[in-house]
Structures are given as C-alpha cells and as structure tokens.
Coordinates of C-alpha atoms in Angstrom, one line a residue:
M1 CA 24.8 -8.2 2.6
S2 CA 21.6 -9.7 1.4
P3 CA 18.3 -8.5 2.9
Q4 CA 17.7 -12.0 4.3
Q5 CA 20.9 -11.6 6.3
M6 CA 19.9 -8.2 7.8
S7 CA 19.6 -8.4 11.5
A8 CA 17.4 -6.2 13.6
H9 CA 20.6 -4.6 14.9
V10 CA 21.8 -3.7 11.3
L11 CA 18.3 -2.3 10.5
S12 CA 18.2 -0.2 13.7
Q13 CA 21.5 1.4 12.7
M14 CA 20.2 2.5 9.3
A15 CA 18.9 6.1 9.1
I16 CA 15.5 6.4 7.5
A17 CA 16.8 9.1 5.2
D18 CA 19.3 6.5 3.8
V19 CA 16.5 4.2 2.6
I20 CA 13.7 6.5 1.5
P21 CA 13.8 9.4 -1.0
H22 CA 12.0 11.7 1.4
R23 CA 13.7 14.5 3.4
D24 CA 12.9 16.3 6.6
P25 CA 10.4 17.5 7.5
M26 CA 8.5 14.9 5.5
I27 CA 10.1 11.8 7.0
L28 CA 7.3 10.4 9.0
I29 CA 8.6 7.0 10.2
D30 CA 11.2 6.8 12.9
R31 CA 12.7 3.4 12.9
L32 CA 13.2 0.2 11.0
I33 CA 12.3 -2.8 13.2
S34 CA 12.6 -6.0 11.2
Y35 CA 12.9 -7.3 7.7
E36 CA 11.9 -10.6 6.1
T37 CA 11.7 -11.3 2.4
D38 CA 9.0 -9.0 0.9
S39 CA 8.1 -7.6 4.3
L40 CA 9.3 -4.8 6.6
L41 CA 8.2 -3.6 10.0
T42 CA 8.7 0.1 10.9
Q43 CA 7.8 2.3 13.9
V44 CA 6.6 5.8 14.4
D45 CA 6.7 7.6 17.8
I46 CA 4.1 10.3 18.2
G47 CA 5.4 13.5 19.7
E48 CA 4.5 17.2 19.6
L49 CA 7.1 17.7 16.8
S50 CA 5.7 14.8 14.7
P51 CA 4.6 16.0 11.2
Y52 CA 0.9 16.6 11.2
F53 CA 0.6 16.7 15.0
D54 CA -2.6 18.4 15.9
A55 CA -2.7 19.9 19.4
E56 CA -6.5 19.9 19.5
L57 CA -6.5 16.1 18.8
N58 CA -3.4 15.6 21.1
G59 CA -2.2 13.4 18.3
V60 CA -1.9 12.9 14.5
P61 CA -5.1 12.4 12.4
N62 CA -5.7 8.8 11.4
Y63 CA -5.6 9.6 7.7
V64 CA -1.8 10.2 8.0
G65 CA -1.6 6.4 8.5
I66 CA -1.8 6.0 4.7
E67 CA 1.5 7.9 4.5
Y68 CA 3.0 5.8 7.3
M69 CA 2.2 2.8 5.1
A70 CA 3.6 4.4 1.9
Q71 CA 6.8 5.4 3.6
S72 CA 7.2 1.9 5.0
I73 CA 6.8 0.5 1.5
A74 CA 9.5 3.0 0.3
A75 CA 11.7 1.9 3.2
L76 CA 11.3 -1.8 2.1
A77 CA 12.3 -0.8 -1.4
G78 CA 15.2 1.2 -0.1
V79 CA 16.5 -1.6 2.2
E80 CA 16.3 -4.0 -0.8
A81 CA 18.0 -1.4 -3.1
R82 CA 20.9 -0.9 -0.6
S83 CA 21.4 -4.6 -0.2
R84 CA 21.9 -4.8 -4.0
G85 CA 24.1 -1.7 -4.1
D86 CA 21.4 0.1 -6.1
I87 CA 20.2 3.7 -5.8
I88 CA 17.1 4.7 -3.8
R89 CA 14.3 5.4 -6.3
V90 CA 11.2 7.6 -6.1
G91 CA 7.9 5.8 -6.1
F92 CA 4.3 6.9 -6.4
L93 CA 1.3 6.0 -4.2
L94 CA -1.5 5.1 -6.7
G95 CA -4.3 4.3 -4.3
T96 CA -5.6 2.1 -1.6
R97 CA -8.2 -0.7 -1.4
K98 CA -9.9 -2.2 1.6
L99 CA -8.9 0.8 3.8
Q100 CA -9.9 0.4 7.5
M101 CA -9.1 2.8 10.2
H102 CA -10.1 1.7 13.7
I103 CA -8.9 4.7 15.7
P104 CA -9.5 8.5 15.1
D105 CA -5.9 9.5 15.7
Y106 CA -2.4 8.4 16.6
R107 CA -2.0 9.5 20.2
L108 CA 0.8 11.7 21.7
G109 CA 3.4 9.6 23.5
E110 CA 2.4 6.4 21.8
S111 CA 4.3 4.2 19.3
Y112 CA 2.8 2.5 16.3
Q113 CA 4.3 -0.2 14.1
T114 CA 3.6 -0.6 10.4
R115 CA 4.0 -3.9 8.7
V116 CA 4.1 -3.9 4.9
T117 CA 4.1 -7.1 2.9
R118 CA 4.5 -7.3 -0.9
L119 CA 1.6 -9.3 -2.4
Y120 CA 2.4 -8.7 -6.1
Q121 CA 4.9 -6.9 -8.2
E122 CA 5.3 -6.5 -12.0
E123 CA 8.6 -5.9 -13.7
S124 CA 7.2 -2.5 -14.8
G125 CA 7.4 -1.4 -11.1
L126 CA 3.7 -1.7 -10.3
A127 CA 3.1 -3.4 -6.9
V128 CA 0.5 -4.2 -4.3
F129 CA 1.2 -4.3 -0.6
D130 CA -0.8 -5.5 2.4
C131 CA -0.3 -2.9 5.1
Q132 CA -1.2 -3.0 8.7
I133 CA -0.6 -0.6 11.6
F134 CA -0.5 -1.8 15.1
H135 CA -0.6 -0.2 18.5
Q136 CA 1.0 -2.7 20.8
Q137 CA -0.7 -5.9 19.5
T138 CA -3.9 -4.3 18.4
L139 CA -4.6 -3.7 14.7
V140 CA -5.5 0.0 14.3
A141 CA -5.4 0.5 10.5
A142 CA -5.1 -1.7 7.4
A143 CA -5.2 -1.3 3.6
N144 CA -4.0 -2.8 0.4
V145 CA -1.8 -0.1 -1.1
N146 CA -1.0 0.2 -4.8
V147 CA 2.3 1.8 -5.8
F148 CA 4.4 2.4 -8.9
Q149 CA 8.2 2.7 -8.9
P150 CA 9.6 3.5 -12.4
Q151 CA 13.2 2.4 -13.1
D152 CA 14.1 5.8 -14.5
I153 CA 12.1 8.7 -12.9
E154 CA 13.4 11.3 -15.3
T155 CA 12.3 9.4 -18.4
Y156 CA 9.0 8.6 -16.8
I157 CA 8.3 12.3 -16.0
S158 CA 9.5 13.4 -19.4
D159 CA 7.3 10.8 -21.1
S160 CA 4.3 11.8 -18.9
K161 CA 4.7 15.5 -19.9
Q162 CA 4.9 14.6 -23.5
E163 CA 1.6 12.6 -23.2
E164 CA -0.1 15.6 -21.5
Q165 CA 0.9 17.9 -24.4
K166 CA -0.7 15.6 -27.0

C-alpha cells in the first residue's frame, strides 16, 4: 500500500514501535493520526507515566517537544519505509532553527498533536522539516528540524570512528 493510500484507520492500527527505531521507555509519541505526502500528524497524551513527566510541573517540560518533533519525523520515515517494504532506519537529530516554545510545559491529562512536513531532502539522507505542536487548535511550539538518516548505519558509524582516529 502506498503512503498516499494510507487511511487514518490504517495509521491508527500501526504500533509506534513498528515505525520508529526507538524502544520503550523512550517511545514518546502515542499515536499516528494522519498522513499526507511528506507530512505526518502524531499525538502524545500526557500522563503521570509519560517519559520526562515532572510531578512538580504537573506535566512534561517544554524542551521535550523537540523530541516529540524528532520522533514524529522518524515515524514519517518509518511509515514511508513500511509502504516501500523497506527496513526502519536510525536517524540523527542534527539541530533546530527558528525554535519557538509558547508554553512552559505539556500539562497532565492533555493531548498534543505534532505535525511534521518535509521541506527539503538530499539523496545523502540530510533533510529539513517544518515542525509544529498544537494543543487543540493552538500552536504551542514550532521549529525547523535538521536530521540525517544514513542508508547504512553500520558503515556510517564505522567511517565516523575511522575519521575520529585520524
């Protein structure tokens, strides 16, 4: 099935662990909501068992939103990979630009949706995404996120180690 043919129902049946390389307890997003070419909408529900939950804040610190964005990007790559019959690959968060955080934390009992949209991607695996986090219809965080997803992670790491030794 091509990504363009994926319905909200099909997405909702996919386990997050089946489309991202992360494993519990580091899976931070809860649900895939909708897919369009080069874009994915995910959801996180904040509970007391949410990773990074801070009882003093009664929520999750706002800086964790960067990881919500990164995991949503990984999920988009995973949805696309699964639609091609390809493997799920590891990617690297390189940095952010234009980061805006409009709330101090993600509140207990609330849900937040993250939309990631691919702006640019090179064949090398370098890509830039426009990322936005919403609470209901209100924008609460935004950034351009730069990522890198090598085709062969083992070769990439081996080559990186050789470069460090020089």
